[in-house]
Tab-separated table of C-alpha atoms in Angstrom:
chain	number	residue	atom	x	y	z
E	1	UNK	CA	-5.554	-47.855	20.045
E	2	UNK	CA	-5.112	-48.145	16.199
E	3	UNK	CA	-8.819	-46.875	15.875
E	4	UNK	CA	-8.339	-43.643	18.116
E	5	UNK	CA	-5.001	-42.181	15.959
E	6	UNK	CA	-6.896	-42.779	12.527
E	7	UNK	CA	-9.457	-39.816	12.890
E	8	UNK	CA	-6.683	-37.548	14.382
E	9	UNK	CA	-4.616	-37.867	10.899
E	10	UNK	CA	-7.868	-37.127	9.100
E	11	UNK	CA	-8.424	-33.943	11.264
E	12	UNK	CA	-4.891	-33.149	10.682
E	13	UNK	CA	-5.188	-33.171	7.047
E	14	UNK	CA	-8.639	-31.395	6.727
E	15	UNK	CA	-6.856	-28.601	8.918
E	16	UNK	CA	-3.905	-28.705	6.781
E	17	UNK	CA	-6.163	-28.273	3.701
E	18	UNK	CA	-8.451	-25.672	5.201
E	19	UNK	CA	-5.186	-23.510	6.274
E	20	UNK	CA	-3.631	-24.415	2.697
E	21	UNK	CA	-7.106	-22.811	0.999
E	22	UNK	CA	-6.928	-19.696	3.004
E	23	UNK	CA	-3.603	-19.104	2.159
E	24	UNK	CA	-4.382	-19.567	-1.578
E	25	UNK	CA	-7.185	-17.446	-0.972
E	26	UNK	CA	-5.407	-14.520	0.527
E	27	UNK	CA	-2.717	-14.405	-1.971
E	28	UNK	CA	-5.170	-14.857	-5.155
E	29	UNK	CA	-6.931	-11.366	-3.446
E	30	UNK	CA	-3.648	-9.585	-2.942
E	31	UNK	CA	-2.784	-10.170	-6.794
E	32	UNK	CA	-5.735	-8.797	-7.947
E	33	UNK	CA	-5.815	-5.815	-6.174
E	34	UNK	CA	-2.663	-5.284	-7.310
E	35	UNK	CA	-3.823	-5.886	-10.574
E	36	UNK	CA	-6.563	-3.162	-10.073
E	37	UNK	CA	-4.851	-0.463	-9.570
E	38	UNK	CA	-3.027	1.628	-11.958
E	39	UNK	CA	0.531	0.996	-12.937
E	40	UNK	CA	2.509	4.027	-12.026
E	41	UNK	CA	4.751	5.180	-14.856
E	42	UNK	CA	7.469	7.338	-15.023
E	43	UNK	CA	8.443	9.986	-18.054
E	44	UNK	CA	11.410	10.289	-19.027
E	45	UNK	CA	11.703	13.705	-20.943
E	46	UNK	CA	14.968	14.555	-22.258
E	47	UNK	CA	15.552	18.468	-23.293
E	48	UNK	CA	18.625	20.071	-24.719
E	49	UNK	CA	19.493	23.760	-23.460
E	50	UNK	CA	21.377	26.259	-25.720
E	51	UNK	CA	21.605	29.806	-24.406
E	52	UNK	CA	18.550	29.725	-22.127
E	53	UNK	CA	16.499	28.305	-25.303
E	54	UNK	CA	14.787	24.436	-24.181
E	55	UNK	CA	14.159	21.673	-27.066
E	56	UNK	CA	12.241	18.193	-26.656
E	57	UNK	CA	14.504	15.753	-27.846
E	58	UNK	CA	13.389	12.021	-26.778
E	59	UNK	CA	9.828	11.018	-24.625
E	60	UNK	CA	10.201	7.822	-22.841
E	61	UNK	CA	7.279	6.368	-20.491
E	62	UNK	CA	8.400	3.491	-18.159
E	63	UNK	CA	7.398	1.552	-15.006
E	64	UNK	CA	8.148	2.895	-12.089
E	65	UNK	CA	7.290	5.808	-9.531
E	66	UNK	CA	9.146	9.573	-9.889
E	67	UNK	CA	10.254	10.731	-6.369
E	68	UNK	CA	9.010	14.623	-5.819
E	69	UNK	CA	11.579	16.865	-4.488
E	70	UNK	CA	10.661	19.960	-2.372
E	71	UNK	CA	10.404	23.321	-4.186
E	72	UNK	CA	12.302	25.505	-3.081
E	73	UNK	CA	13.505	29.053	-3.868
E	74	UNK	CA	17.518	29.176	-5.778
E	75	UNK	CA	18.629	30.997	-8.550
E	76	UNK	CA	20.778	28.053	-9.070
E	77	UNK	CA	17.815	25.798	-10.047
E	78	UNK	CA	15.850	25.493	-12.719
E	79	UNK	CA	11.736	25.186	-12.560
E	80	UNK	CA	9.144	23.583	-14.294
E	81	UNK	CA	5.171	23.803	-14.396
E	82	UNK	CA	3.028	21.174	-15.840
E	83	UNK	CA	-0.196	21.792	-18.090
E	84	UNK	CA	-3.191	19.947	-19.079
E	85	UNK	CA	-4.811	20.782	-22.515
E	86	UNK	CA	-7.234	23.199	-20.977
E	87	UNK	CA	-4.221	24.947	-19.144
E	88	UNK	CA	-5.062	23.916	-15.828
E	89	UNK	CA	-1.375	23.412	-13.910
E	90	UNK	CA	-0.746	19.301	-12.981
E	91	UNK	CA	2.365	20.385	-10.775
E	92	UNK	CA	5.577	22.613	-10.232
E	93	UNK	CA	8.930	21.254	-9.706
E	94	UNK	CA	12.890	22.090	-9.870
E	95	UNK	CA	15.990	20.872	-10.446
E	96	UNK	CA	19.452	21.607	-10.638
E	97	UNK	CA	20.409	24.032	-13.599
E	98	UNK	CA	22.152	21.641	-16.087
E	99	UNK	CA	23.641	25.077	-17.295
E	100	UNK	CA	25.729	25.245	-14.084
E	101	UNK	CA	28.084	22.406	-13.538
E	102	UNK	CA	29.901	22.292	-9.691
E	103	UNK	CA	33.570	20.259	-9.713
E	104	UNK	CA	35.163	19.581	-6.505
E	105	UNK	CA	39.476	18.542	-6.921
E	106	UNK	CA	42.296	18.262	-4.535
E	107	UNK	CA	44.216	21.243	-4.389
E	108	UNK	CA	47.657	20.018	-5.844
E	109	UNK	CA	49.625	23.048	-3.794
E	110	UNK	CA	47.659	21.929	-0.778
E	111	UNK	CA	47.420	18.180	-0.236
E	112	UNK	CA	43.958	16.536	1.843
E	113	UNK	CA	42.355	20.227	0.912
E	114	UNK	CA	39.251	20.404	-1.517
E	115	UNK	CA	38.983	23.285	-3.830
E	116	UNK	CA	35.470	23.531	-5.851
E	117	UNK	CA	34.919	25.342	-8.994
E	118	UNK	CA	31.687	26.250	-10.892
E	119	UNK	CA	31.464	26.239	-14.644
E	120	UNK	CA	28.755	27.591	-16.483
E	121	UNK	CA	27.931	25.921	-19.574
E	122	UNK	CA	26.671	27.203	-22.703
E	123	UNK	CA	25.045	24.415	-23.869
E	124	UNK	CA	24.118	20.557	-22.994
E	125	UNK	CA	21.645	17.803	-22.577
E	126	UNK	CA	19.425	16.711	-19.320
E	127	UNK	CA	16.985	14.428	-18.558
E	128	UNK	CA	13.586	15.334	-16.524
E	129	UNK	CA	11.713	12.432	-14.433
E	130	UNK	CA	8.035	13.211	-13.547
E	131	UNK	CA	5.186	11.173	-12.809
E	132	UNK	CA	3.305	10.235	-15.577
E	133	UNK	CA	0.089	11.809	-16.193
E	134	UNK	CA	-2.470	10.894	-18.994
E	135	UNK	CA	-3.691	14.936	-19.239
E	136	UNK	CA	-0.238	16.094	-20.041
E	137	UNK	CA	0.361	18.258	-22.247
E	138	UNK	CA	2.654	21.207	-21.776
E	139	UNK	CA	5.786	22.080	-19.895
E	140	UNK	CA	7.195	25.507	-18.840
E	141	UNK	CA	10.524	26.046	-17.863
E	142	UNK	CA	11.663	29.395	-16.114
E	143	UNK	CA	14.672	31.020	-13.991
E	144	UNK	CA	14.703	32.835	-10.742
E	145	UNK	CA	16.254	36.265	-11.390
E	146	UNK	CA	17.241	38.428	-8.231
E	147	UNK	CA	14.577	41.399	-8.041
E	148	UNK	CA	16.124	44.907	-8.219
E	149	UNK	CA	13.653	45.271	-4.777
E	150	UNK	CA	15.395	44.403	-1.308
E	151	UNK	CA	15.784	41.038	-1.355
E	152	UNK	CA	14.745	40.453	2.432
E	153	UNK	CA	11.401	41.736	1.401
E	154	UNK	CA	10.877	40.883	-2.180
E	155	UNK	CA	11.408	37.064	-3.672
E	156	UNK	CA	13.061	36.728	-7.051
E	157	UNK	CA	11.171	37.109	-10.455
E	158	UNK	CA	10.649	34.142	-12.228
E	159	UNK	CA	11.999	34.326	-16.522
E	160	UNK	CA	10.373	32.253	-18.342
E	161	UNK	CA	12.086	30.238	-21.285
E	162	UNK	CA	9.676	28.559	-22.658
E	163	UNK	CA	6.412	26.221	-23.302
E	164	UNK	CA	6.758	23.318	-24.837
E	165	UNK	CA	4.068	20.820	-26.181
E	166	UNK	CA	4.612	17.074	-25.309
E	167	UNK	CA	2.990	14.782	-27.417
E	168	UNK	CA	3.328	11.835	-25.535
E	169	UNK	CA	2.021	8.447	-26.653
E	170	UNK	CA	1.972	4.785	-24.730
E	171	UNK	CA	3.981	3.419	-27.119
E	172	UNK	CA	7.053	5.191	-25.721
E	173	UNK	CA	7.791	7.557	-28.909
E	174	UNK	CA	7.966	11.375	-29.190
């Protein structure tokens, strides 16, 4: 009897290290295809606006991945496109004017009610996130303006404000 349980521990533990292998095995793989791929990086790219005029003030490049919103068409927004050095366009975007600011308050005269107020801005600070790409090298901001066509028919005419050059380097300055 004490012969017949000895070789059933030993398969036990040659089962136990075979499973304990594979597992090792599996994980060492997943790590280094993680380790193959790319890091994704996000830049950070903060501007200052002053009467429709766009500076670069700071570059930062982190860790991470940029969520894309949709484009869409709103003379409240503004737009972006993205350049390479030999001009080819890397993406479009938008995002909310930082020019137009939207409060919402109680109303004091009229208790549980909301009353919302827009404020236009003549100057401030705002910070872009894109995905970053190693071929960037230009950004272009511009404005919807309504078209003096009927606006069923016609979309609104884009204003430019501006190209900017990047300079971006890896070690996160401007």
């Amino acid at each position: 009897c004490f012969l017949t349980k000895r070789p059933m521990i030993k398969e036990k533990k040659v089962r136990i290290s075979c499973l304990s292998i594979l597992v090792l095995f599996l994980l060492g793989s997943i790590s280094f295809s993680e380790q193959s791929k790319p890091a994704s990086k996000i830049l950070f790219l903060q501007f200052k606006i002053k009467d429709n005029s766009i500076t670069l003030v700071k570059t930062t490049i982190k860790p991470g991945v940029a969520k894309q919103s949709p484009l869409i068409e709103n003379k409240d927004l503004l737009y972006y496109q993205l350049f390479s050095p030999s001009g080819a366009s890397l993406g479009k975007g938008s995002m909310k004017d930082p020019l137009i600011q939207h409060f919402e308050y109680e109303d004091p005269d009229h208790p549980g009610q909301i009353k919302r107020k827009e404020v236009q801005l003549k100057e401030t600070e705002f910070t872009l996130r894109i995905p970053y790409a190693l071929d960037l090298q230009e950004i272009e901001f511009f404005k919807l303006l309504p078209s003096n066509l009927d606006s069923q028919k016609q979309p609104s005419l884009p204003k430019s404000l501006g190209k900017i050059k990047l300079q971006i380097k890896e070690d996160n300055s401007k």
